Amino acid sequence: MNILVLLLLFLNLFLVLGALFIGMCTVWQMVRAQLFDDPPYVPVSHKIVPQIIAALALKNGDILFDIGCGDARVLKSAVSSNSKIQGVGIDYDRWVALRARVNCFKQIKAKQINIIRANMFKQDLQSATVVFAYLFPAFMDRLLPKLRAELKPGTRLVSCDFKFTDMQPVQVIDLQRPKRKLGRTLYVYQF
């Protein structure tokens, strides 16, 4: 009986510490977002991933960069839909990048996806032929000069929900989602 009580106490302690750790990580992401104008991890809905993949218009041989890749669900789906592309995920957050690597373990083993923990402003983007971004508007605008300087002519960029203020999209895709949901619009750009 005493062993059972000790095991239950240990389990409760483990659950409480796990919840505290997750809470601290969430708070840190929000603080970092405010201090450094760094977008926090907010995943796109699984429901819109097929529409994102369609908007990316991936062809054999494409190299898809997911800037701020989060859990890499877009990369994973893209590689699953076309095994003849390469995916590169970039995320600054150590834990989010680790989560992306775990989620893409099979594709990473097959060398179809590479997850890089890096500052997007210091990462070379020249090999990208297609780019996906789900970032805050201010961050998108800060990133635009780098994209203009490094992306080859013809590179396609698809942004979910947020557009550049100094560049017009070639296509706007309404995803027909309720007003209070994230992931309502895709903006397609051609560089």
N, CA and C of each residue as an Amber inpcrd file, in Angstrom:
protein
   573
   0.8250000  -1.1950000   0.0000000   0.0000000   0.0000000   0.0000000
   0.8690000   1.2590000   0.0000000   1.9250000   1.2850000   0.7950000
   2.8110000   2.4450000   0.8540000   3.5160000   2.6780000  -0.4730000
   3.8570000   1.6090000  -1.1720000   4.5170000   1.7420000  -2.4720000
   3.5560000   2.3740000  -3.4720000   2.3080000   1.9770000  -3.4490000
   1.3040000   2.5440000  -4.3420000   1.1250000   4.0420000  -4.0840000
   1.0870000   4.4360000  -2.8410000   0.9630000   5.8590000  -2.4830000
   2.1890000   6.6260000  -2.9710000   3.3640000   6.0650000  -2.7730000
   4.5850000   6.7200000  -3.2360000   4.5970000   6.8570000  -4.7580000
   4.1570000   5.8180000  -5.4560000   4.0930000   5.8850000  -6.9150000
   3.1040000   6.9570000  -7.3840000   1.9640000   7.0490000  -6.7310000
   0.9870000   8.0840000  -7.0820000   1.5300000   9.4810000  -6.8000000
   2.2200000   9.6480000  -5.6750000   2.8350000  10.9430000  -5.3680000
   3.8970000  11.2910000  -6.4080000   4.7040000  10.3170000  -6.7800000
   5.7410000  10.5450000  -7.7910000   5.1050000  10.9240000  -9.1320000
   4.0450000  10.2160000  -9.5200000   3.3410000  10.5190000 -10.7670000
   2.7700000  11.9340000 -10.7410000   2.1490000  12.3220000  -9.6260000
   1.6130000  13.6880000  -9.4990000   2.7200000  14.7230000  -9.5880000
   3.8330000  14.4650000  -8.9230000   4.9700000  15.3870000  -8.9740000
   5.4790000  15.5130000 -10.4060000   5.5900000  14.3910000 -11.0970000
   6.0450000  14.3820000 -12.4840000   5.1000000  15.1960000 -13.3770000
   3.8080000  15.0230000 -13.2040000   2.8240000  15.7590000 -14.0020000
   2.8690000  17.2590000 -13.7050000   2.9990000  17.6140000 -12.4400000
   3.0680000  19.0310000 -12.0570000   4.3300000  19.6710000 -12.6220000
   5.4680000  18.9910000 -12.4890000   6.7170000  19.5390000 -13.0260000
   6.6640000  19.6510000 -14.5410000   6.0550000  18.6720000 -15.2060000
   5.8960000  18.7410000 -16.6600000   5.0280000  19.9140000 -17.0740000
   3.9340000  20.1170000 -16.3620000   3.0490000  21.2520000 -16.6680000
   3.7630000  22.5780000 -16.4270000   4.5470000  22.6580000 -15.3580000
   5.3230000  23.8770000 -15.0830000   6.3390000  24.1380000 -16.1860000
   7.0170000  23.0950000 -16.6320000   8.0070000  23.2450000 -17.6930000
   7.3500000  23.7500000 -18.9760000   6.2300000  23.1510000 -19.3520000
   5.5180000  23.5820000 -20.5620000   5.0430000  25.0240000 -20.4140000
   4.5300000  25.3610000 -19.2460000   4.0910000  26.7330000 -18.9890000
   5.2350000  27.7250000 -19.0790000   6.3860000  27.3630000 -18.5030000
   7.5560000  28.2590000 -18.5620000   8.0270000  28.4400000 -19.9960000
   8.0070000  27.3700000 -20.7910000   8.3980000  27.4780000 -22.1990000
   7.4470000  28.4040000 -22.9570000   6.1630000  28.2970000 -22.6860000
   5.1720000  29.1420000 -23.3390000   5.3690000  30.6030000 -22.9510000
   5.5820000  30.8570000 -21.6760000   5.8160000  32.2320000 -21.2100000
   7.0880000  32.7830000 -21.8450000   8.1470000  31.9650000 -21.9040000
   9.4060000  32.4210000 -22.5070000   9.1870000  32.7850000 -23.9730000
   8.4230000  31.9970000 -24.7040000   8.1540000  32.3160000 -26.1040000
   7.4250000  33.6470000 -26.2340000   6.4720000  33.9100000 -25.3620000
   5.7370000  35.1750000 -25.4200000   6.6460000  36.3530000 -25.0520000
   7.4870000  36.1880000 -24.0330000   8.4100000  37.2520000 -23.6400000
   9.4030000  37.5190000 -24.7640000   9.9490000  36.4500000 -25.3350000
  10.9070000  36.6090000 -26.4300000  10.2580000  37.3140000 -27.6130000
   9.0120000  36.9780000 -27.8980000   8.2910000  37.6130000 -29.0020000
   8.1780000  39.1160000 -28.7800000   7.9270000  39.5240000 -27.5370000
   7.7960000  40.9500000 -27.2300000   9.1380000  41.6590000 -27.2180000
  10.1460000  41.0510000 -26.6150000  11.4540000  41.7000000 -26.4880000
  12.2060000  41.7880000 -27.7990000  12.1240000  40.7390000 -28.6040000
  12.9540000  40.6620000 -29.8000000  12.1610000  40.7160000 -31.0910000
  10.8570000  41.0260000 -31.0020000   9.9930000  41.0510000 -32.1760000
  10.1250000  39.7340000 -32.9430000  10.1980000  38.6580000 -32.1900000
  10.3960000  37.3240000 -32.7370000   9.0700000  36.5740000 -32.6810000
   8.5810000  36.0660000 -33.7990000   7.2830000  35.3970000 -33.7640000
   7.3110000  34.1410000 -32.8860000   6.3050000  33.9470000 -32.0610000
   6.2490000  32.7340000 -31.2400000   5.7970000  31.5470000 -32.0840000
   5.9340000  30.3790000 -31.5330000   5.5020000  29.1630000 -32.2130000
   3.9770000  29.0900000 -32.1850000   3.3910000  29.2340000 -33.3580000
   1.9480000  29.0610000 -33.5330000   1.7920000  28.1970000 -34.7780000
   1.4000000  26.9350000 -34.6140000   1.3150000  26.0570000 -35.7790000
   0.1140000  26.3770000 -36.6670000   0.2820000  26.1380000 -37.9640000
  -0.8650000  26.2530000 -38.8560000  -1.7860000  25.0690000 -38.5920000
  -3.0360000  25.2510000 -38.8330000  -4.0180000  24.1860000 -38.6320000
  -3.7590000  23.0390000 -39.6040000  -3.8870000  21.8230000 -39.1050000
  -3.7610000  20.6470000 -39.9770000  -4.7670000  20.7170000 -41.1220000
  -5.9080000  21.3560000 -40.8820000  -6.9700000  21.4090000 -41.8860000
  -6.5680000  22.1870000 -43.1400000  -5.6610000  23.1630000 -43.0070000
  -5.2910000  23.9810000 -44.1690000  -3.9860000  23.5460000 -44.8250000
  -3.2930000  22.5750000 -44.2450000  -2.0110000  22.1430000 -44.8140000
  -2.1700000  21.6860000 -46.2720000  -3.1940000  20.9050000 -46.6380000
  -3.3270000  20.5300000 -48.0570000  -3.4660000  21.7470000 -48.9860000
  -4.1510000  22.7870000 -48.5280000  -4.2960000  23.9910000 -49.3530000
  -2.9660000  24.7420000 -49.4580000  -2.1810000  24.7140000 -48.3940000
  -0.8530000  25.3320000 -48.4410000   0.0180000  24.5890000 -49.4460000
  -0.0030000  23.2670000 -49.3920000   0.7980000  22.4610000 -50.3150000
   0.3820000  22.7480000 -51.7570000  -0.9170000  22.8580000 -51.9990000
  -1.3920000  23.1790000 -53.3490000  -0.8880000  24.5560000 -53.7900000
  -0.9260000  25.5420000 -52.8950000  -0.4820000  26.9030000 -53.2310000
   1.0260000  26.9600000 -53.4840000   1.7820000  26.0980000 -52.8300000
   3.2310000  26.0690000 -53.0390000   3.5760000  25.6190000 -54.4550000
   2.6900000  24.8460000 -55.0830000   2.8720000  24.3740000 -56.4660000
   4.2500000  23.7400000 -56.6560000   4.5540000  22.7560000 -55.8340000
   5.8680000  22.1090000 -55.8420000   6.0620000  21.2400000 -57.0740000
   7.2760000  21.3290000 -57.6290000   7.6540000  20.5080000 -58.7790000
   8.8600000  19.6550000 -58.3820000   9.0790000  18.5750000 -59.1080000
  10.2430000  17.7270000 -58.8600000  11.5150000  18.5790000 -58.8540000
  12.3600000  18.3500000 -57.8770000  13.6230000  19.0790000 -57.7850000
  13.5510000  20.3710000 -56.9860000  12.3580000  20.7910000 -56.5930000
  12.2370000  22.0190000 -55.8000000  12.8910000  21.8520000 -54.4360000
  13.3690000  22.9750000 -53.9190000  13.9060000  23.0380000 -52.5630000
  13.0220000  24.0070000 -51.7950000  12.2200000  23.4440000 -50.8920000
  11.2580000  24.2170000 -50.1100000  11.8750000  24.6360000 -48.7860000
  11.9320000  25.9320000 -48.5500000  12.3630000  26.4700000 -47.2600000
  11.1240000  26.8670000 -46.4740000  11.0180000  26.3790000 -45.2550000
   9.9500000  26.7930000 -44.3440000  10.6060000  27.6570000 -43.2830000
  10.3660000  28.9670000 -43.3750000  10.9920000  29.9310000 -42.4720000
  10.1440000  30.0250000 -41.2070000  10.7370000  29.6400000 -40.0810000
   9.9750000  29.5420000 -38.8410000   9.1400000  28.2780000 -38.8940000
   9.7910000  27.1560000 -39.1280000   9.1010000  25.9070000 -39.4820000
   8.2530000  25.3030000 -38.3750000   8.4250000  25.7370000 -37.1310000
   7.6210000  25.1730000 -36.0510000   7.7960000  23.6760000 -35.9490000
   6.7070000  22.9370000 -35.9240000   6.7930000  21.4800000 -35.7980000
   7.0050000  20.7930000 -37.1490000   7.1840000  21.5580000 -38.1950000
   7.5210000  21.0820000 -39.5460000   6.3810000  20.3370000 -40.2280000
   5.1580000  20.6110000 -39.8420000   4.0370000  19.8920000 -40.4600000
   3.8910000  20.2100000 -41.9400000   4.2260000  21.4350000 -42.3570000
   4.1360000  21.7860000 -43.7780000   5.2300000  21.0530000 -44.5560000
   6.4530000  21.0500000 -44.0370000   7.5490000  20.3450000 -44.7000000
   7.2540000  18.8550000 -44.8290000   6.7990000  18.2760000 -43.7410000
   6.5150000  16.8390000 -43.7250000   5.4390000  16.4940000 -44.7580000
   4.3990000  17.2860000 -44.8090000   3.3280000  17.0500000 -45.7670000
   3.8080000  17.2680000 -47.2030000   4.6450000  18.2840000 -47.3980000
   5.1590000  18.5800000 -48.7420000   6.0010000  17.4200000 -49.2650000
   6.8990000  16.9130000 -48.4360000   7.7530000  15.8060000 -48.8470000
   6.9290000  14.5320000 -49.0430000   5.8990000  14.3600000 -48.2280000
   5.0170000  13.1960000 -48.3970000   4.2370000  13.2830000 -49.7050000
   3.9100000  14.5000000 -50.1310000   3.1450000  14.6630000 -51.3680000
   4.0310000  14.5870000 -52.6110000   5.3210000  14.8770000 -52.4650000
   6.2560000  14.8070000 -53.5910000   7.6240000  14.4210000 -53.0550000
   7.9760000  13.1710000 -53.2240000   9.2440000  12.6770000 -52.6710000
  10.4630000  13.1560000 -53.4500000  10.2470000  13.8850000 -54.5360000
  11.3650000  14.3710000 -55.3460000  11.7210000  15.8250000 -55.0420000
  11.2900000  16.3190000 -53.8790000  11.6830000  17.6570000 -53.4320000
  12.5280000  17.5170000 -52.1740000  13.2040000  18.5930000 -51.8420000
  13.9570000  18.6750000 -50.6000000  13.3040000  19.7380000 -49.7320000
  13.2940000  19.5140000 -48.4250000  12.7260000  20.4840000 -47.4920000
  13.7880000  20.9660000 -46.5220000  13.7590000  22.2570000 -46.2490000
  14.6620000  22.8520000 -45.2660000  13.8100000  23.6700000 -44.3040000
  13.8480000  23.2930000 -43.0390000  13.1190000  24.0360000 -42.0150000
  14.0830000  24.8540000 -41.1820000  13.7280000  26.1120000 -40.9620000
  14.5710000  26.9970000 -40.1490000  13.7380000  27.4840000 -38.9760000
  14.2510000  27.2880000 -37.7820000  13.5970000  27.8210000 -36.5990000
  14.6710000  28.2070000 -35.5860000  14.4690000  29.3380000 -34.9450000
  15.4410000  29.8470000 -33.9900000  15.3270000  29.1740000 -32.6290000
  14.1250000  28.7760000 -32.2600000  13.8870000  28.2080000 -30.9360000
  14.4280000  26.7800000 -30.8560000  15.2910000  26.5440000 -29.8940000
  15.9460000  25.2440000 -29.7240000  14.9390000  24.1040000 -29.5670000
  13.9210000  24.3040000 -28.7230000  12.9610000  23.2420000 -28.4290000
  12.0280000  22.9960000 -29.5980000  11.6600000  24.0540000 -30.2850000
  10.7790000  23.9020000 -31.4490000  11.5300000  23.1700000 -32.5730000
  12.8020000  23.5260000 -32.7780000  13.6080000  22.8400000 -33.7990000
  13.7790000  21.3570000 -33.4550000  13.9650000  21.0700000 -32.1780000
  14.0760000  19.6690000 -31.7460000  12.7730000  18.9210000 -32.0380000
  11.6540000  19.5630000 -31.7420000  10.3490000  18.9510000 -32.0140000
  10.1820000  18.6820000 -33.5080000  10.6220000  19.6250000 -34.3380000
  10.5360000  19.4460000 -35.7880000  11.3830000  18.2500000 -36.2310000
  12.5810000  18.1180000 -35.6650000  13.4440000  16.9780000 -36.0190000
  12.7920000  15.6520000 -35.6390000  12.1930000  15.6110000 -34.4670000
  11.5230000  14.3870000 -34.0260000  10.3450000  14.0730000 -34.9510000
   9.5520000  15.0980000 -35.3040000   8.3880000  14.8890000 -36.1820000
   8.7890000  14.4160000 -37.5770000   9.9760000  14.8110000 -38.0220000
  10.4220000  14.4810000 -39.3840000  11.5030000  13.4150000 -39.4050000
  11.6230000  12.6440000 -38.3490000  12.7230000  11.6880000 -38.2160000
  12.8810000  10.8080000 -39.4560000  11.7880000  10.2820000 -39.9660000
  11.8400000   9.3860000 -41.1240000  12.3850000  10.1180000 -42.3590000
  11.8900000  11.3300000 -42.6070000  12.3340000  12.0930000 -43.7730000
  13.7680000  12.6060000 -43.6020000  14.1480000  12.9080000 -42.3610000
  15.5190000  13.3550000 -42.1070000  16.4830000  12.2060000 -42.3780000
  16.1000000  11.0030000 -41.9610000  16.9140000   9.8130000 -42.2200000
  17.0830000   9.5970000 -43.7190000  16.0250000   9.8800000 -44.4770000
  16.0720000   9.7190000 -45.9300000  16.6880000  10.9430000 -46.6120000
  17.1370000  11.9050000 -45.8340000  17.7740000  13.1380000 -46.3260000
  16.8550000  13.9790000 -47.2090000  15.5510000  13.8960000 -46.9470000
  14.5930000  14.7140000 -47.6860000  14.3180000  16.0300000 -46.9700000
  14.5240000  16.0540000 -45.6510000  14.2880000  17.2640000 -44.8610000
  15.5030000  17.5300000 -43.9850000  15.8770000  18.7990000 -43.9170000
  16.9490000  19.2460000 -43.0410000  16.3680000  20.3410000 -42.1430000
  16.4190000  20.1320000 -40.8410000  15.9490000  21.1460000 -39.8950000
  17.1710000  21.8740000 -39.3460000  17.1580000  23.1890000 -39.4810000
  18.2770000  24.0130000 -39.0480000  17.8110000  24.9270000 -37.9260000
  18.5280000  24.9050000 -36.8220000  18.2630000  25.8720000 -35.7520000
  19.1660000  27.0620000 -36.0250000  18.5540000  28.1530000 -36.4660000
  19.3490000  29.3080000 -36.8770000  18.5120000  30.5750000 -36.8590000
  19.2050000  31.6890000 -36.8360000  18.5980000  32.9920000 -37.0130000
  18.3100000  33.1590000 -38.5030000  17.0610000  33.4020000 -38.8600000
  16.6780000  33.5020000 -40.2650000  17.4450000  34.5890000 -41.0030000
  17.8230000  35.6330000 -40.2760000  18.5220000  36.7460000 -40.9120000
  19.9750000  36.4130000 -41.2160000  20.4910000  35.3390000 -40.6210000
  21.8740000  34.9230000 -40.8680000  21.9500000  33.6670000 -41.7220000
  20.8260000  33.0680000 -42.0280000  20.7920000  31.8270000 -42.7960000
  20.7650000  32.1320000 -44.2900000  21.5710000  31.4150000 -45.0530000
  21.6090000  31.5730000 -46.5020000  20.3470000  30.9680000 -47.1140000
  19.6300000  31.7530000 -47.9020000  18.3710000  31.3050000 -48.5110000
  18.4800000  31.1370000 -50.0280000  19.6910000  31.2700000 -50.5750000
  19.8680000  31.3040000 -52.0270000  19.4710000  30.0190000 -52.7420000
  19.5120000  28.8900000 -52.0660000  19.1810000  27.6270000 -52.7460000
  17.6760000  27.3620000 -52.7930000  16.8810000  28.1770000 -52.1200000
  15.4250000  27.9780000 -52.0990000  14.8220000  28.2260000 -53.4750000
  13.9000000  27.3590000 -53.8710000  13.1060000  27.6030000 -55.0770000
  11.6630000  27.9230000 -54.7110000  11.2640000  27.5100000 -53.4970000
   9.9340000  27.7850000 -52.9650000  10.1020000  28.0630000 -51.4720000
   9.3300000  29.0260000 -50.9480000   9.4350000  29.3980000 -49.5300000
   8.0300000  29.4450000 -48.9380000   7.9180000  28.9470000 -47.6990000
   6.6770000  29.0890000 -46.9380000   6.9870000  29.8650000 -45.6730000
   6.0800000  30.7820000 -45.2910000   6.2640000  31.5750000 -44.0700000
   4.9270000  31.7590000 -43.3660000   4.9800000  31.6450000 -42.0520000
   3.8280000  31.9640000 -41.2070000   4.3910000  32.7860000 -40.0580000
   4.5850000  34.0790000 -40.3390000   5.2780000  34.9830000 -39.4160000
   4.4500000  36.2440000 -39.2110000   4.7630000  36.9890000 -38.1640000
   4.0710000  38.2570000 -37.9030000   4.3620000  39.2710000 -39.0070000
   3.4400000  40.2280000 -39.2400000   3.6350000  41.2280000 -40.2990000
   4.9310000  42.0240000 -40.1570000   5.2520000  42.5060000 -38.9620000
   6.4790000  43.2870000 -38.7760000   7.7040000  42.4420000 -39.0960000
   7.6720000  41.1910000 -38.7370000   8.7790000  40.2820000 -39.0110000
   8.8860000  40.0410000 -40.5150000   7.7590000  39.8880000 -41.1750000
   7.7540000  39.6990000 -42.6350000   8.4190000  40.9010000 -43.3120000
   8.0530000  42.1000000 -42.8800000   8.6200000  43.3010000 -43.4910000
  10.1160000  43.4340000 -43.2180000  10.5540000  43.0270000 -42.0330000
  11.9990000  43.0440000 -41.7380000  12.7520000  42.0300000 -42.5880000
  12.0990000  40.9420000 -42.9340000  12.7230000  39.8700000 -43.7060000
  12.7460000  40.1600000 -45.2080000  11.8600000  41.0170000 -45.6920000
  11.7270000  41.2690000 -47.1250000  13.0300000  41.6940000 -47.8130000
  13.8260000  42.6240000 -47.2700000  15.0790000  42.9740000 -47.9610000
  16.0150000  41.7740000 -48.1420000  16.0880000  40.9110000 -47.1450000
  16.9250000  39.7150000 -47.2510000  16.3870000  38.7950000 -48.3500000
  15.0750000  38.6140000 -48.3880000  14.4740000  37.7680000 -49.4130000
  14.7380000  38.3350000 -50.8040000  14.5790000  39.6260000 -50.9620000
  14.8310000  40.2650000 -52.2660000  16.2850000  40.1150000 -52.6870000
  17.1900000  40.1750000 -51.7390000  18.6110000  40.0740000 -52.0460000
  19.0510000  38.6410000 -52.3580000  18.4240000  37.6540000 -51.7130000
  18.9330000  36.2880000 -51.8090000  18.1220000  35.3360000 -52.6860000
  16.8180000  35.5520000 -52.8000000  16.0240000  34.6120000 -53.5880000
  16.2240000  34.8500000 -55.0780000  16.3410000  33.7470000 -55.8090000
  16.5210000  33.8270000 -57.2520000  15.2260000  34.3010000 -57.9110000
  15.3260000  34.9610000 -59.0690000  14.1140000  35.3390000 -59.7960000
  13.2700000  34.0980000 -60.0840000  11.9710000  34.2260000 -59.8540000
  11.0550000  33.1170000 -60.0690000  10.7310000  32.3290000 -58.8170000
  11.4340000  32.6060000 -57.7240000  11.1440000  31.8910000 -56.4750000
   9.7560000  32.2750000 -55.9940000   8.9920000  31.2650000 -55.6160000
   7.6250000  31.4560000 -55.1480000   7.6350000  31.4630000 -53.6230000
   6.9160000  32.4070000 -53.0180000   6.7780000  32.4640000 -51.5630000
   5.2920000  32.4760000 -51.2330000   4.9060000  31.5930000 -50.3250000
   3.5240000  31.5420000 -49.8490000   3.5410000  31.9000000 -48.3760000
   2.7560000  32.9050000 -48.0110000   2.6500000  33.3450000 -46.6210000
   1.2300000  33.1140000 -46.1360000   1.1200000  32.5680000 -44.9450000
  -0.1940000  32.3300000 -44.3560000  -0.5710000  33.5130000 -43.4710000
  -1.7050000  34.1180000 -43.7280000  -2.3340000  35.1850000 -42.9460000
  -1.6760000  36.5630000 -43.0240000  -0.3840000  36.6490000 -43.1940000
   0.3040000  37.9370000 -43.1230000   1.0110000  38.2430000 -44.4350000
   0.8390000  39.4880000 -44.8870000   1.4400000  39.8850000 -46.1630000
   2.4940000  40.9560000 -45.9440000   3.2970000  41.1660000 -46.9770000
   4.2870000  42.2400000 -46.9680000   3.5620000  43.5610000 -47.2220000
   4.0190000  44.6260000 -46.5700000   3.3960000  45.9230000 -46.8420000
   3.9710000  46.5670000 -48.0980000   5.2140000  46.1820000 -48.4930000
   5.8730000  46.8090000 -49.6420000   5.9670000  45.8990000 -50.8650000
   5.1330000  44.8850000 -50.9380000   5.1440000  43.9920000 -52.1020000
   3.7300000  43.4580000 -52.3060000   3.3040000  43.4470000 -53.5420000
   1.9590000  42.9710000 -53.8540000   1.9840000  41.4780000 -54.1610000
   1.0490000  40.7150000 -53.6050000   0.9790000  39.2980000 -53.9440000
   0.4690000  39.1140000 -55.3770000   0.9060000  38.0290000 -56.0040000
   0.4040000  37.7110000 -57.3450000  -0.9210000  36.9640000 -57.2450000
  -1.1910000  36.4250000 -56.0520000  -2.4420000  35.7010000 -55.8380000
  -2.7980000  35.7580000 -54.3580000  -4.0730000  35.9070000 -54.0630000
  -4.5930000  35.8530000 -52.6960000  -5.6240000  34.7320000 -52.6670000
  -5.4130000  33.7860000 -51.7510000  -6.2920000  32.6180000 -51.6720000
  -7.0710000  32.6700000 -50.3590000  -8.3880000  32.7970000 -50.4730000
  -9.2640000  32.7760000 -49.3010000  -9.5240000  31.3140000 -48.9490000
  -9.1540000  30.9120000 -47.7510000  -9.2830000  29.5210000 -47.3310000
 -10.6610000  29.1860000 -46.7620000 -11.5810000  30.1360000 -46.8020000
 -12.9700000  29.8980000 -46.3880000 -13.0720000  29.3730000 -44.9560000
 -12.3090000  30.0120000 -44.0640000 -12.3580000  29.6090000 -42.6510000
 -13.1180000  30.6620000 -41.8620000 -13.7000000  30.2720000 -40.7300000
 -14.4340000  31.2410000 -39.9020000 -13.5560000  32.4220000 -39.4970000
 -14.1940000  33.5620000 -39.2550000 -13.4750000  34.8080000 -38.9760000
 -12.5370000  34.7350000 -37.7750000 -12.8550000  33.9670000 -36.7870000
 -12.0240000  33.9260000 -35.5730000 -10.9240000  32.8750000 -35.6280000
 -10.8190000  32.1790000 -36.7350000  -9.7930000  31.1380000 -36.8890000
  -8.5440000  31.7190000 -37.5240000  -7.4000000  31.1610000 -37.1440000
  -6.1450000  31.4860000 -37.8240000  -6.0990000  30.6940000 -39.1190000
  -5.2470000  31.1120000 -40.0240000  -5.1110000  30.3900000 -41.2770000
  -6.2670000  30.6370000 -42.2170000  -6.6100000  31.9050000 -42.4360000
  -7.7590000  32.2370000 -43.2800000  -7.3690000  32.6140000 -44.7050000
  -6.1200000  33.0840000 -44.8880000  -5.7220000  33.6000000 -46.1940000
  -4.2890000  33.1870000 -46.5140000  -4.0510000  32.8410000 -47.7680000
  -2.6900000  32.6120000 -48.2570000  -2.3460000  33.7100000 -49.2480000
  -1.1550000  34.2760000 -49.1040000  -0.6450000  35.2940000 -50.0120000
   0.5070000  34.6630000 -50.8030000   0.4000000  34.6940000 -52.1250000
   1.4160000  34.0850000 -52.9800000   2.2110000  35.2030000 -53.6460000
   3.5280000  35.1200000 -53.5220000   4.4390000  36.1150000 -54.0930000
   5.3970000  35.4430000 -55.0630000   5.8210000  36.2180000 -56.0630000
   6.8200000  35.7500000 -57.0190000   7.9950000  36.7190000 -56.9430000
   9.1560000  36.2170000 -56.6930000  10.3540000  37.0770000 -56.6180000
  11.0790000  37.1040000 -57.9450000
